XYZ file of C-alpha atoms in Angstrom:
481
model
C 1.228 25.379 -5.146
C -2.293 24.641 -3.986
C -3.502 21.140 -4.761
C -7.129 20.284 -5.230
C -7.058 16.721 -6.433
C -10.017 14.734 -5.181
C -7.872 11.855 -4.041
C -6.349 14.222 -1.495
C -9.239 16.504 -0.793
C -11.153 13.719 0.900
C -8.429 13.385 3.533
C -7.113 16.828 4.242
C -7.354 20.105 6.119
C -9.247 19.577 9.298
C -6.406 18.412 11.505
C -8.205 15.975 13.782
C -5.309 13.513 13.741
C -2.320 15.747 13.545
C 0.197 14.150 15.869
C -0.423 10.648 14.577
C 1.821 8.086 12.976
C 1.648 8.563 9.212
C 0.443 5.324 7.662
C 2.687 4.396 4.736
C -0.171 3.288 2.509
C -2.121 6.473 3.050
C 0.952 8.597 2.464
C 1.650 6.805 -0.808
C -1.935 7.441 -1.825
C -1.740 11.115 -1.022
C 1.590 11.607 -2.748
C 0.231 9.876 -5.852
C -2.765 12.175 -5.870
C -0.769 15.332 -5.228
C 1.107 15.400 -8.544
C 0.054 18.499 -10.495
C -1.169 18.526 -14.056
C 1.748 18.414 -16.448
C 2.946 21.858 -17.410
C 6.195 20.766 -18.937
C 8.991 18.325 -18.395
C 10.798 20.745 -16.093
C 7.872 21.539 -13.804
C 8.358 20.329 -10.256
C 6.811 21.183 -6.930
C 9.316 22.309 -4.331
C 9.187 20.879 -0.824
C 11.207 22.610 1.862
C 13.794 20.153 3.139
C 13.518 21.453 6.704
C 10.396 19.343 7.016
C 12.374 16.193 6.400
C 15.280 16.872 8.747
C 15.952 16.401 12.437
C 13.656 14.578 14.831
C 10.425 15.869 13.366
C 9.710 12.686 11.426
C 11.009 10.279 14.053
C 8.373 10.657 16.718
C 4.684 9.868 16.412
C 3.781 13.104 18.150
C 5.649 15.239 15.623
C 5.516 13.287 12.380
C 1.970 14.188 11.477
C 2.554 17.881 11.963
C 5.322 17.817 9.373
C 3.210 15.776 6.974
C 0.307 18.198 7.384
C 2.636 21.057 6.542
C 3.256 19.439 3.175
C -0.403 19.958 2.378
C -1.502 16.397 3.000
C -4.014 17.620 5.548
C -4.789 16.787 9.102
C -6.529 13.554 9.938
C -6.873 11.998 6.547
C -3.606 10.175 6.272
C -3.503 9.016 9.878
C -4.836 5.503 9.712
C -2.636 3.679 12.198
C -2.607 3.264 15.987
C -5.658 2.847 18.138
C -5.530 0.021 20.651
C -8.426 -2.221 21.384
C -9.087 -4.351 24.431
C -6.727 -6.812 26.026
C -8.445 -9.808 24.440
C -7.056 -10.598 20.983
C -9.640 -10.672 18.230
C -7.959 -13.652 16.557
C -6.726 -16.882 18.019
C -3.100 -17.967 17.993
C -3.995 -20.700 15.527
C -4.871 -18.221 12.787
C -2.444 -18.259 9.890
C -1.289 -15.589 7.516
C -2.731 -17.509 4.601
C -6.299 -17.098 5.805
C -5.827 -13.526 6.987
C -5.404 -11.879 3.599
C -8.577 -13.057 1.929
C -11.024 -10.672 0.310
C -13.793 -10.682 2.867
C -16.106 -7.720 2.542
C -19.106 -6.240 4.217
C -21.882 -5.196 1.841
C -19.626 -4.809 -1.156
C -18.209 -6.748 -4.044
C -15.644 -9.222 -2.800
C -12.131 -8.264 -3.604
C -13.070 -4.840 -4.934
C -11.256 -1.870 -3.488
C -10.670 1.772 -4.223
C -7.235 2.502 -5.649
C -4.867 4.481 -3.512
C -4.092 7.363 -5.828
C -4.393 8.571 -9.388
C -1.564 6.190 -10.173
C -2.832 3.066 -8.481
C 0.446 1.196 -8.734
C 2.234 3.901 -6.848
C 0.623 2.524 -3.724
C 0.119 -1.146 -4.431
C 1.729 -3.716 -6.652
C -0.936 -5.097 -8.977
C -0.421 -7.859 -11.500
C 1.169 -6.415 -14.607
C 1.952 -3.077 -12.994
C 5.457 -2.171 -11.942
C 6.380 -0.062 -8.930
C 6.133 3.152 -10.937
C 2.711 2.352 -12.314
C 3.854 2.205 -15.933
C 1.135 -0.227 -16.950
C -1.552 1.627 -18.896
C -4.270 0.101 -16.758
C -2.914 1.868 -13.704
C -3.946 5.219 -15.169
C -7.671 4.742 -14.693
C -9.561 7.993 -14.511
C -8.004 11.413 -14.436
C -8.063 14.213 -16.954
C -5.981 14.370 -20.106
C -3.217 16.214 -18.284
C -2.487 13.011 -16.378
C -1.722 11.213 -19.628
C 0.183 13.944 -21.435
C 3.943 13.543 -21.588
C 4.447 17.286 -21.989
C 2.665 20.649 -21.880
C -0.514 21.243 -23.865
C -2.277 24.264 -25.363
C -5.992 24.017 -26.054
C -7.658 25.775 -28.974
C -11.399 26.184 -29.449
C -12.708 24.299 -32.442
C -15.693 25.314 -34.566
C -19.145 24.831 -33.111
C -18.316 25.412 -29.436
C -20.953 27.421 -27.617
C -20.220 31.015 -26.619
C -23.301 31.273 -24.406
C -23.225 31.480 -20.626
C -25.672 29.907 -18.187
C -26.114 28.838 -14.566
C -25.383 25.658 -12.619
C -25.671 24.511 -8.986
C -22.913 24.564 -6.365
C -22.884 22.326 -3.276
C -20.639 22.302 -0.215
C -19.803 19.576 2.279
C -21.419 20.348 5.651
C -22.394 18.782 8.971
C -24.818 19.694 11.751
C -22.595 18.145 14.432
C -21.006 20.370 17.067
C -17.379 19.168 17.369
C -17.002 19.977 21.084
C -20.241 18.241 22.034
C -19.443 15.281 19.791
C -15.988 14.850 21.346
C -17.365 14.974 24.888
C -20.090 12.428 24.124
C -17.662 10.141 22.303
C -15.189 10.184 25.195
C -17.934 9.443 27.707
C -19.312 6.612 25.592
C -15.975 4.744 25.516
C -14.900 5.799 29.046
C -12.003 7.844 27.714
C -10.307 9.791 30.527
C -8.488 12.440 28.528
C -7.194 15.959 29.004
C -6.827 18.722 26.441
C -3.312 19.817 25.470
C -2.284 23.281 26.640
C 0.198 24.614 24.060
C 2.306 27.526 25.204
C 1.228 29.591 22.187
C -1.350 29.441 19.418
C 1.180 28.251 16.868
C 2.817 25.644 19.109
C -0.021 23.113 19.148
C -0.029 20.014 16.999
C -3.759 19.403 17.095
C -6.954 21.179 16.283
C -9.152 22.837 18.845
C -11.077 19.738 19.897
C -8.726 17.013 21.159
C -8.314 14.846 24.231
C -5.235 12.836 25.218
C -5.334 10.055 27.798
C -2.148 10.617 29.797
C -1.635 7.042 31.028
C -2.075 5.427 27.614
C -1.297 8.284 25.178
C -4.482 7.482 23.319
C -5.816 10.440 21.339
C -9.332 11.494 20.350
C -9.729 14.463 18.040
C -12.630 16.009 16.156
C -12.894 18.833 13.641
C -15.378 20.390 11.249
C -12.879 22.720 9.572
C -13.148 20.915 6.241
C -16.948 20.988 6.114
C -17.621 17.417 7.234
C -17.274 16.071 10.758
C -13.826 14.499 10.813
C -12.756 12.324 13.700
C -9.616 10.452 14.645
C -8.732 7.869 17.271
C -5.210 6.749 17.942
C -3.438 4.547 20.459
C 0.105 5.749 19.922
C 1.889 3.440 22.349
C 0.285 0.372 20.751
C 1.205 1.489 17.270
C 3.558 -0.839 15.352
C 5.565 2.311 14.581
C 6.038 3.450 18.189
C 9.429 1.828 18.791
C 10.677 2.722 15.316
C 10.186 6.409 16.005
C 12.994 6.362 18.574
C 15.502 4.200 16.714
C 18.618 5.955 15.501
C 17.721 9.194 17.241
C 20.643 11.149 18.639
C 20.600 12.583 22.140
C 20.413 16.059 20.638
C 17.407 15.165 18.490
C 15.675 13.531 21.433
C 16.191 16.649 23.534
C 14.769 18.821 20.757
C 11.769 16.544 20.401
C 11.079 16.716 24.128
C 11.198 20.504 24.012
C 8.757 20.638 21.098
C 6.501 18.147 22.840
C 6.433 20.241 26.009
C 5.579 23.398 24.073
C 2.775 21.635 22.237
C 1.256 19.606 25.090
C 1.742 21.705 28.195
C 2.598 20.565 31.726
C -0.174 17.977 32.173
C 0.981 15.543 29.470
C 4.415 13.953 30.072
C 6.692 12.942 27.241
C 6.370 9.173 26.560
C 9.404 6.959 26.945
C 10.366 4.322 24.388
C 9.931 1.656 27.071
C 6.213 2.456 27.122
C 5.729 1.289 23.529
C 3.596 -1.845 23.302
C 3.601 -2.866 19.630
C 0.932 -5.416 18.706
C 1.939 -9.036 19.045
C -0.155 -11.943 17.879
C -1.788 -13.476 14.849
C -2.894 -11.177 12.052
C -6.689 -10.823 11.954
C -8.557 -12.124 8.964
C -10.196 -9.538 6.760
C -13.625 -10.579 8.070
C -12.466 -10.070 11.644
C -10.883 -6.732 10.751
C -14.050 -5.476 9.055
C -16.166 -6.563 12.033
C -13.820 -4.800 14.467
C -13.892 -1.621 12.382
C -17.682 -1.697 12.238
C -17.899 -2.037 16.022
C -15.455 0.818 16.507
C -17.350 3.280 14.337
C -20.575 2.281 16.058
C -18.930 3.351 19.335
C -18.532 6.897 18.018
C -22.284 7.362 17.946
C -22.307 8.061 14.218
C -24.724 6.301 11.916
C -22.562 4.674 9.269
C -25.060 1.951 8.439
C -25.071 2.985 4.776
C -21.270 2.796 4.544
C -19.734 -0.146 2.738
C -16.817 -1.567 4.747
C -14.124 -3.833 3.338
C -10.447 -4.595 3.660
C -8.277 -2.285 1.580
C -6.800 -3.712 -1.581
C -3.347 -2.640 -0.449
C -2.089 -4.333 2.713
C 1.444 -3.619 3.896
C 3.079 -7.042 4.388
C 5.618 -5.571 6.790
C 3.164 -4.695 9.565
C 0.899 -6.697 11.814
C -2.452 -5.124 11.012
C -5.198 -5.039 8.402
C -6.455 -1.783 6.916
C -10.201 -1.375 6.445
C -11.903 1.347 4.427
C -15.511 2.412 4.042
C -17.662 4.817 2.034
C -21.350 5.757 1.688
C -23.436 4.119 -1.005
C -22.561 5.514 -4.418
C -19.702 7.678 -3.091
C -16.722 5.394 -3.267
C -13.503 7.356 -3.499
C -15.251 10.578 -2.497
C -15.026 12.972 0.413
C -16.827 10.883 2.999
C -14.541 8.022 3.918
C -13.898 6.028 7.069
C -10.711 4.053 7.677
C -9.388 1.815 10.421
C -6.225 -0.173 11.061
C -6.917 -3.381 12.958
C -4.267 -5.436 14.746
C -4.390 -8.568 16.909
C -5.886 -6.590 19.823
C -8.442 -4.715 17.755
C -8.595 -1.253 16.219
C -5.544 0.819 17.064
C -6.158 3.673 14.639
C -9.183 5.075 12.882
C -10.251 8.130 10.967
C -13.574 9.127 9.476
C -15.430 11.918 7.687
C -19.214 12.135 7.881
C -21.469 14.825 6.442
C -23.587 15.737 3.444
C -23.440 17.944 0.381
C -25.659 21.009 0.856
C -26.892 23.245 -1.975
C -25.545 26.803 -2.113
C -27.813 27.723 -5.013
C -27.294 28.287 -8.732
C -24.231 30.247 -9.865
C -23.446 31.890 -13.232
C -21.033 29.950 -15.444
C -18.793 30.838 -18.368
C -19.253 29.532 -21.903
C -17.413 26.632 -23.500
C -15.298 29.013 -25.582
C -14.316 30.932 -22.447
C -13.465 27.642 -20.725
C -10.912 26.819 -23.430
C -9.293 30.213 -22.911
C -9.352 29.769 -19.131
C -7.489 26.468 -19.370
C -4.496 28.458 -20.553
C -4.296 30.176 -17.165
C -2.086 28.453 -14.608
C -4.503 29.296 -11.788
C -7.156 27.048 -13.336
C -5.028 24.458 -15.155
C -2.680 23.708 -12.249
C -3.590 25.358 -8.965
C -7.381 25.061 -8.903
C -8.269 22.003 -10.919
C -11.595 20.202 -10.762
C -11.948 16.428 -10.546
C -14.899 15.276 -12.634
C -17.270 12.737 -11.152
C -16.648 10.275 -14.000
C -12.884 10.415 -13.472
C -13.273 9.872 -9.751
C -15.522 6.875 -10.399
C -12.921 5.397 -12.734
C -10.181 5.932 -10.160
C -12.282 4.115 -7.595
C -13.234 1.206 -9.831
C -11.358 -1.630 -11.517
C -7.848 -0.757 -12.591
C -8.719 -1.181 -16.267
C -11.479 1.461 -16.155
C -10.143 4.162 -18.460
C -12.143 7.286 -19.239
C -10.195 8.097 -22.402
C -7.754 6.469 -24.838
C -4.194 6.034 -23.598
C -2.011 7.838 -26.148
C 1.291 6.566 -27.461
C 3.978 9.094 -28.269
C 7.340 9.009 -29.996
C 9.491 11.744 -28.468
C 10.856 14.236 -30.995
C 14.477 13.983 -31.987
C 16.825 16.405 -30.303
C 20.299 17.618 -31.110
C 22.828 20.311 -30.305
C 21.968 23.944 -30.996
C 23.848 25.953 -33.583
C 24.307 29.720 -33.354
C 21.085 31.491 -34.264
C 18.923 28.366 -33.959
C 15.511 28.894 -32.359
C 15.114 27.186 -28.991
C 13.056 23.968 -29.196
C 10.312 24.078 -26.556
C 7.974 21.113 -26.317
C 4.290 21.970 -26.736
C 1.294 20.061 -28.097
C -1.579 22.078 -29.576
C -4.922 20.315 -29.288
C -8.272 21.363 -30.714
C -11.335 21.153 -28.477
C -14.030 19.539 -30.607
C -16.717 19.081 -27.952
C -17.596 20.492 -24.530
C -19.996 19.364 -21.821
C -21.098 21.351 -18.774
C -20.936 18.859 -15.919
C -19.867 18.885 -12.268
C -16.812 17.990 -10.245
C -15.155 18.494 -6.897
C -12.469 20.930 -5.843
C -10.926 21.957 -2.559
C -11.186 25.436 -1.076
C -10.013 26.899 2.202
C -13.618 26.452 3.369
C -13.648 22.763 2.549
C -14.734 20.547 -0.315
C -17.119 22.039 -2.883
C -19.014 20.442 -5.754
C -18.803 22.932 -8.604
C -19.885 23.231 -12.243
C -17.061 22.336 -14.604
C -16.524 22.188 -18.321
C -15.357 18.878 -19.751
C -13.332 19.822 -22.823
C -12.860 16.956 -25.307
C -9.963 17.263 -27.755
C -9.425 15.850 -31.208
C -7.325 12.963 -29.870
C -10.093 11.728 -27.538
C -8.626 13.148 -24.336
C -10.590 15.436 -22.050
C -9.667 18.279 -19.737
C -11.659 19.840 -16.924
C -11.820 23.494 -15.954
C -13.850 25.393 -13.355
C -16.970 26.860 -14.982
C -17.829 29.580 -12.439
C -17.607 33.144 -13.722
C -14.951 35.492 -12.392
C -17.635 37.291 -10.383
C -18.287 34.081 -8.434
C -14.634 33.694 -7.425
C -12.953 35.580 -4.603
C -9.171 35.467 -4.718
C -7.750 35.552 -1.194
C -4.097 36.404 -0.635
C -2.584 33.392 1.162
C 0.069 35.617 2.755
C -2.468 37.203 5.095
């Protein structure tokens, strides 16, 4: 299955941080956003269990590659591990009580983007259990996120059968990734070498990456997803460094070393567990963490002056760092995000995406009646969904921001089948009473694209989105090539 949920699209497919420690919060966010639209109670997405076996998730230099293979993307989830200077940014007298306040930088205090379509899947909010069953946790999202079973849409009277045109925009950047990486490394006096994988498929990183051999710090840059995406990671200072070795058998360790050698080449030695230097010291306050993150992103040479920076709403109590997130004005929860994890010694991991939406011109679009018919096709209802701007805004706002009524259902009674009985298959037929041509975001193999979409409103107040481009404006590419 190909996922195009906006909560994931902002963090995937450019691979600048492949090879990083997966941050638990970011992974929870991505998993929450990866759930497909409901197509029935028996619809599941298969994940090959080979990705979850052996040493591949036990070492920081392999874990991210396996996560990326799941479709979570390259640098987006990697928010942990980039060491700062030797001088702690907080004093030993700081306490945990004053380190979890809601300090912000140019933003509403205490406000934070949720971490997935089901906010409670990533953070425990008041009144929301671990599975996010509280209705308020379902802010935003199309009707398929609220439906307890499969749905068929039918066009009601009065829907337009006329076609038209609408604009399409793509995420782009003018930055050259190789030049940016070289300038960034020089600016922070980063003495790194490029990995030399033994074959094209053996590498764990994108094309533009530097690794500092003595410290195992990593800089990586990519423009594969449209925007400039960058990642910085200090793997030996990561709080997860030691954990990656624990419980590993001698056989697994040997396999990991072989994979490392194939991916890195002869110039980068395999790190030993004794080299891990997990952060030790008082947890920074949110104000200190935001300030450290701001200084770090300034060191990249990027202008992020219009980005709002604040501590993330979710903070993992089991680790000694504070997560900071940022976004451009008016684009909270969108494609262009910056993130940093800040420990006692400063930033030890950071990731960012910077760019702009560029017009590709006006494209022909289908009618509202055709959109209802198209929703019945799996390719558009499941594989290539569009996230509407209003749903994304609700996901990124207060947890009680709902874009439609939350339905209440009584499941139908069920019983044993008798010979000759028809098979009971759950299906709800809904009538589309209104339709609006609007815009939304979807993911393509060329990056994030803002596309025209039909918002189909049904008789129960729910709405469903479907791509509005005509068939002539779509090129189906066989993924097996």
